[in-house]
Coordinates of C-alpha atoms in Angstrom, one line a residue:
M1 CA 0.0 -0.1 -0.1
R2 CA 1.1 3.2 -1.3
T3 CA 1.8 6.3 1.5
P4 CA 0.2 8.9 0.3
S5 CA 2.3 12.4 -1.0
P6 CA 2.3 14.8 1.8
D7 CA 0.3 17.1 -1.8
T8 CA -2.1 14.5 -1.5
A9 CA -3.3 14.1 2.7
W10 CA -3.0 18.1 2.6
H11 CA -5.2 17.8 0.0
D12 CA -7.4 15.3 1.0
F13 CA -7.6 17.2 4.6
A14 CA -8.5 20.5 2.7
R15 CA -11.4 19.2 0.8
T16 CA -12.6 17.2 4.1
A17 CA -12.3 20.3 5.4
V18 CA -14.5 21.8 3.7
L19 CA -16.9 20.1 3.4
T20 CA -17.9 19.0 7.0
A21 CA -17.9 22.9 7.4
I22 CA -20.4 23.2 4.3
G23 CA -22.2 20.0 6.0
L24 CA -22.1 21.7 9.5
L25 CA -23.9 24.8 7.6
Y26 CA -26.5 23.5 5.5
G27 CA -27.2 21.8 8.6
Y28 CA -27.1 24.5 11.3
L29 CA -29.7 26.2 8.6
A30 CA -31.4 23.2 7.8
L31 CA -32.2 23.3 11.8
A32 CA -32.7 27.0 12.1
I33 CA -35.1 27.3 9.4
A34 CA -37.1 24.7 10.9
I35 CA -36.6 26.4 14.0
D36 CA -37.3 29.5 13.3
P37 CA -35.9 31.1 16.6
Y38 CA -38.8 34.0 16.0
D39 CA -41.5 32.2 15.1
S40 CA -42.0 34.5 12.0
G41 CA -43.6 32.0 10.8
R42 CA -42.1 30.3 7.8
S43 CA -41.5 27.4 9.0
T44 CA -44.6 26.6 11.3
L45 CA -43.4 22.9 13.0
F46 CA -42.9 23.9 16.1
S47 CA -44.9 27.5 16.2
V48 CA -47.3 27.3 19.8
G49 CA -49.8 30.0 19.4
G50 CA -47.7 32.2 22.1
V51 CA -45.2 35.0 22.2
R52 CA -41.3 33.8 23.8
P53 CA -40.0 36.2 26.0
Q54 CA -38.4 38.5 24.2
G55 CA -36.7 42.4 22.5
P56 CA -39.5 44.1 20.7
R57 CA -37.7 44.1 17.8
T58 CA -37.3 40.4 16.8
A59 CA -40.8 39.7 19.1
L60 CA -43.2 41.6 16.3
A61 CA -42.4 38.9 14.0
V62 CA -44.7 37.0 15.4
R63 CA -46.9 39.2 16.9
G64 CA -47.7 41.6 13.7
R65 CA -48.9 38.5 12.1
D66 CA -51.5 37.4 14.6
P67 CA -54.4 36.6 12.9
V68 CA -56.4 37.7 16.4
F69 CA -55.0 41.1 16.2
T70 CA -56.5 43.4 13.6
G71 CA -55.4 46.5 14.6
A72 CA -51.4 48.1 15.1
V73 CA -49.7 51.4 16.9
I74 CA -46.2 51.1 14.8
G75 CA -44.1 53.5 16.1
N76 CA -41.4 53.8 18.8
S77 CA -41.2 54.9 22.3
H78 CA -42.8 58.1 21.7
I79 CA -46.1 56.1 21.1
Q80 CA -45.0 52.9 23.2
L81 CA -47.5 53.8 25.9
V82 CA -50.7 53.6 24.2
E83 CA -52.1 50.7 26.0
P84 CA -53.2 48.4 22.6
A85 CA -56.2 46.9 25.6
S86 CA -57.7 50.4 25.5
L87 CA -58.0 51.7 22.4
S88 CA -59.5 47.4 21.9
A89 CA -62.1 48.5 25.0
A90 CA -63.0 52.0 22.9
T91 CA -63.1 50.6 19.7
G92 CA -64.3 46.7 19.5
I93 CA -61.0 46.3 17.7
P94 CA -58.2 44.1 18.8
F95 CA -55.2 45.9 18.8
V96 CA -51.5 44.7 19.2
Q97 CA -48.9 47.3 20.3
L98 CA -45.7 46.9 17.2
S99 CA -43.9 49.5 18.1
V100 CA -40.2 49.7 18.5
P101 CA -38.2 52.2 20.7
A102 CA -35.8 54.2 18.7
T103 CA -36.6 53.7 15.2
G104 CA -37.1 55.7 13.1
P105 CA -39.0 55.8 9.3
G106 CA -37.2 52.9 8.0
E107 CA -37.4 50.7 10.0
Q108 CA -41.4 51.5 10.8
L109 CA -42.5 51.4 7.6
L110 CA -41.3 48.2 7.0
V111 CA -42.8 47.3 10.0
L112 CA -46.0 48.5 8.2
D113 CA -45.1 46.4 5.4
W114 CA -45.1 42.7 7.8
Y115 CA -47.9 43.0 9.4
L116 CA -50.0 44.5 6.0
R117 CA -48.5 41.2 4.3
H118 CA -50.3 39.1 7.4
H119 CA -53.4 41.2 7.8
P120 CA -54.3 42.5 4.0
K121 CA -57.3 43.9 5.1
P122 CA -57.0 46.1 8.7
A123 CA -59.8 46.9 10.8
A124 CA -57.6 49.9 11.6
L125 CA -54.0 51.5 12.1
V126 CA -51.6 54.0 14.3
M127 CA -49.0 55.0 12.9
A128 CA -46.5 57.8 15.1
A129 CA -44.5 60.5 13.4
D130 CA -42.0 62.1 15.5
D131 CA -38.7 64.5 14.5
F132 CA -37.0 61.1 13.4
W133 CA -39.5 61.4 9.8
C134 CA -38.2 64.7 9.0
T135 CA -34.6 63.1 7.9
D136 CA -34.2 64.0 4.2
D137 CA -32.4 61.1 3.3
P138 CA -33.6 58.8 1.0
A139 CA -32.2 55.0 2.2
L140 CA -34.0 56.3 5.4
P141 CA -31.8 54.8 8.0
P142 CA -31.7 53.5 11.3
G143 CA -30.5 55.1 14.3
K144 CA -29.4 51.9 16.6
P145 CA -29.4 47.8 14.5
F146 CA -32.3 46.5 13.5
P147 CA -33.3 42.8 11.8
F148 CA -34.4 43.8 8.4
W149 CA -33.8 40.4 7.6
L150 CA -36.4 38.9 9.8
L151 CA -38.9 41.0 7.9
E152 CA -37.3 40.3 4.6
R153 CA -39.3 39.3 1.9
D154 CA -36.5 37.3 0.0
P155 CA -36.5 33.3 1.9
V156 CA -32.2 33.7 0.4
A157 CA -32.1 37.4 2.7
Y158 CA -34.2 35.5 5.8
A159 CA -31.7 32.9 5.7
F160 CA -27.9 34.8 5.1
G161 CA -29.7 35.9 8.4
L162 CA -29.8 33.3 10.5
L163 CA -26.6 32.6 9.9
R164 CA -25.2 35.4 13.0
F165 CA -24.0 34.0 16.5
N166 CA -26.7 36.3 18.1
V167 CA -29.2 34.0 16.4
A168 CA -28.0 30.9 16.4
Q169 CA -28.2 31.5 20.6
E170 CA -31.4 32.1 19.5
V171 CA -32.1 29.0 18.0
V172 CA -30.4 27.1 20.7
G173 CA -33.0 28.9 23.9
R174 CA -36.0 28.6 21.6
I175 CA -35.1 24.8 21.9
G176 CA -34.9 24.6 25.5
W177 CA -37.6 26.7 26.3
L178 CA -39.8 24.9 23.9
L179 CA -39.0 21.3 25.9
R180 CA -39.9 23.4 29.5
R181 CA -43.3 22.1 30.6
K182 CA -44.1 25.4 31.7
R183 CA -43.0 28.3 29.3
P184 CA -42.7 31.9 30.7
M185 CA -44.9 34.2 28.2
A186 CA -44.5 38.0 26.4
R187 CA -47.5 39.1 26.4
A188 CA -49.7 38.4 23.2
D189 CA -50.5 42.1 22.2
G190 CA -46.8 43.3 23.0
W191 CA -48.0 45.9 26.0
W192 CA -45.0 46.6 27.3
D193 CA -45.4 49.7 30.1
Y194 CA -41.8 51.6 30.5
E195 CA -43.4 53.6 33.3
P196 CA -42.1 51.8 36.1
D197 CA -38.6 51.4 34.5
Y198 CA -37.7 55.7 34.7
L199 CA -38.8 55.7 37.7
K200 CA -36.1 52.8 38.9
L201 CA -33.8 55.0 36.7
G202 CA -34.3 58.2 38.8
F203 CA -36.3 59.8 36.5
G204 CA -39.2 60.7 38.6
G205 CA -37.5 63.8 40.1
G206 CA -34.3 63.7 42.8
D207 CA -31.7 64.3 41.0
R208 CA -32.7 64.3 37.8
R209 CA -32.7 67.8 35.5
A210 CA -36.3 69.0 34.8
P211 CA -37.7 68.5 31.7
S212 CA -37.8 72.0 31.6
A213 CA -34.0 72.2 32.0
G214 CA -32.9 71.1 28.9
P215 CA -30.7 72.3 26.2
P216 CA -33.0 75.6 24.2
V217 CA -33.5 74.5 20.9
P218 CA -31.8 76.5 17.7
D219 CA -33.7 78.9 15.8
I220 CA -31.9 77.3 13.1
P221 CA -33.2 74.2 11.3
D222 CA -31.1 71.0 11.2
P223 CA -29.7 71.3 7.8
H224 CA -30.7 67.7 7.7
K225 CA -34.2 68.2 8.2
A226 CA -34.9 71.7 6.4
G227 CA -35.4 70.0 2.7
R228 CA -37.3 67.3 1.1
F229 CA -39.0 64.1 3.0
P230 CA -38.2 61.2 1.6
A231 CA -40.3 58.9 4.4
A232 CA -43.8 61.0 3.6
A233 CA -43.6 59.1 0.2
R234 CA -42.7 56.3 1.1
L235 CA -45.7 56.4 2.9
T236 CA -47.9 57.0 0.4
A237 CA -46.7 54.2 -1.0
M238 CA -47.5 52.4 1.8
L239 CA -51.3 53.6 2.3
A240 CA -51.9 52.8 -1.5
R241 CA -52.1 49.4 -0.4
V242 CA -54.1 49.6 2.7
P243 CA -57.7 49.2 1.8
P244 CA -59.8 52.2 1.3
A245 CA -62.1 51.2 4.3
T246 CA -59.7 50.8 6.8
P247 CA -59.1 53.4 9.1
V248 CA -55.6 54.8 9.9
V249 CA -54.6 57.9 12.6
L250 CA -51.1 59.2 12.2
V251 CA -50.8 61.2 14.9
F252 CA -47.7 63.6 15.8
P253 CA -46.9 62.7 19.1
P254 CA -46.3 64.9 22.5
I255 CA -43.4 66.2 23.1
H256 CA -42.6 68.4 26.4
A257 CA -43.0 72.3 25.8
S258 CA -39.2 73.1 26.2
A259 CA -38.0 71.2 22.9
L260 CA -40.5 73.0 20.6
P261 CA -39.7 75.4 18.7
R262 CA -39.7 78.8 19.1
P263 CA -42.6 80.3 17.2
G264 CA -41.4 82.5 14.1
T265 CA -38.2 80.8 13.8
A266 CA -36.7 79.2 11.0
R267 CA -37.1 75.7 12.6
A268 CA -40.5 76.9 13.3
A269 CA -41.3 76.4 9.8
A270 CA -39.1 73.5 8.7
E271 CA -41.0 71.4 11.5
Q272 CA -43.9 72.6 9.9
A273 CA -43.4 72.0 6.4
C274 CA -42.1 68.2 7.9
K275 CA -46.0 67.9 9.4
A276 CA -47.1 69.1 6.0
A277 CA -45.7 67.2 3.9
I278 CA -47.0 63.6 5.9
A279 CA -50.0 65.1 6.3
A280 CA -50.6 64.9 2.7
A281 CA -49.4 61.7 2.6
V282 CA -51.9 60.5 5.1
A283 CA -54.9 62.5 3.3
T284 CA -54.3 60.4 0.2
H285 CA -56.5 58.0 2.2
P286 CA -59.6 58.0 1.9
L287 CA -59.9 57.7 6.0
G288 CA -56.8 59.4 6.7
S289 CA -56.4 61.4 9.5
V290 CA -53.9 63.7 11.7
L291 CA -53.7 64.0 15.6
D292 CA -50.8 66.5 15.8
E293 CA -50.0 66.9 19.6
R294 CA -47.1 68.2 19.1
R295 CA -48.0 71.6 19.9
D296 CA -48.1 73.9 22.5
T297 CA -50.4 73.1 25.5
P298 CA -51.1 73.0 29.4
E299 CA -50.7 69.9 29.6
T300 CA -46.7 70.3 27.7
H301 CA -45.5 72.8 30.6
E302 CA -45.9 69.7 33.2
D303 CA -42.5 69.0 34.4
A304 CA -44.3 66.0 36.4
Q305 CA -46.1 64.7 33.4
F306 CA -42.7 63.7 31.2
F307 CA -39.4 61.9 32.2
D308 CA -37.2 64.2 29.5
Q309 CA -38.5 66.4 26.8
S310 CA -40.0 63.4 24.5
H311 CA -41.2 60.6 26.8
Y312 CA -44.7 61.7 28.4
R313 CA -46.5 59.8 31.3
H314 CA -49.5 57.8 32.3
P315 CA -51.5 61.0 31.9
I316 CA -50.8 62.4 29.3
A317 CA -50.8 58.7 27.8
R318 CA -54.2 57.9 28.4
A319 CA -55.5 61.1 27.2
L320 CA -53.8 60.2 23.9
T321 CA -55.1 57.1 24.0
D322 CA -58.6 58.6 24.2
A323 CA -58.4 61.2 21.2
V324 CA -56.7 57.7 19.3
A325 CA -59.6 55.7 20.0
A326 CA -62.7 59.0 19.9
A327 CA -60.6 59.6 15.5
I328 CA -61.0 55.7 15.1
V329 CA -64.2 55.3 15.6
R330 CA -65.4 59.0 13.7
L331 CA -63.3 57.3 10.9
R332 CA -66.0 54.1 10.6
G333 CA -69.0 55.2 12.2
P334 CA -70.3 55.5 15.9
S335 CA -72.6 52.2 14.3
A336 CA -69.5 50.2 13.8
I337 CA -68.2 49.6 17.8
H338 CA -68.1 46.2 18.9
D339 CA -69.1 45.0 15.7

């Protein structure tokens, strides 16, 4: 029996190593696709009809496709305190909270796309537009990491997204969760009350600076928020997919009065131009309505009603929830409640 030459032995080893790596890769992908770590519905082999505890960025995949929820709230932490159960009670529409903190229009419009793919005829939609929507960058880039791959239409892009170390950890975590007799569950409707978390961090008073003591708002507009508003154009295109009979309420969430631009300044004019562009987009939908709460009111001067300049507390959130519900009822017609 001939002894293989060093070159032949190395070649055989390299080929075996490559084939083994490819086999492991395909084996992992097959497992990850079957397990569907965030329950996106691409595989239903291990879907159990519940939401495993996780952050809202990934939990929205299962929440956004739940057929029970025919209404959705989409935005970031500036609309997060609108409680879906309260909206449901007031309108008769089962609502889910799909808001994700620290997201902008690019991510939120993708969430809307995901929701519409699974709810082509929603009963109502609530969107929130804040300062992030006024960017002039047509790419609508994210400010924080976001799992775009998880909501991708392209299955290849989704498969590549599974090739992440943190996702592999989630595959293992989901397997362990599935094997438990008593599985911990997160709220199906996505309600996450951040007020207790803020209070634990000391935002309720003490040594924390009051919202009114925040930095003054410049009179000169942000150069990247004073021109065209591509988010408004993207919103127009998305609303074209929403049935004409679906009420769409867009909210400009309230902020502390100290964070508003001074009337008559160039910055105030730029903000109004942004609002007008977004409102015009909403107006393209037959049952579109705008709630502009980003304005000077007695409540927005009260430091006790805010944790910081853009995050309000429960009293303002409840009033906003009531206003959103009233807008939905008005758009649908009173007879539609609890049909």
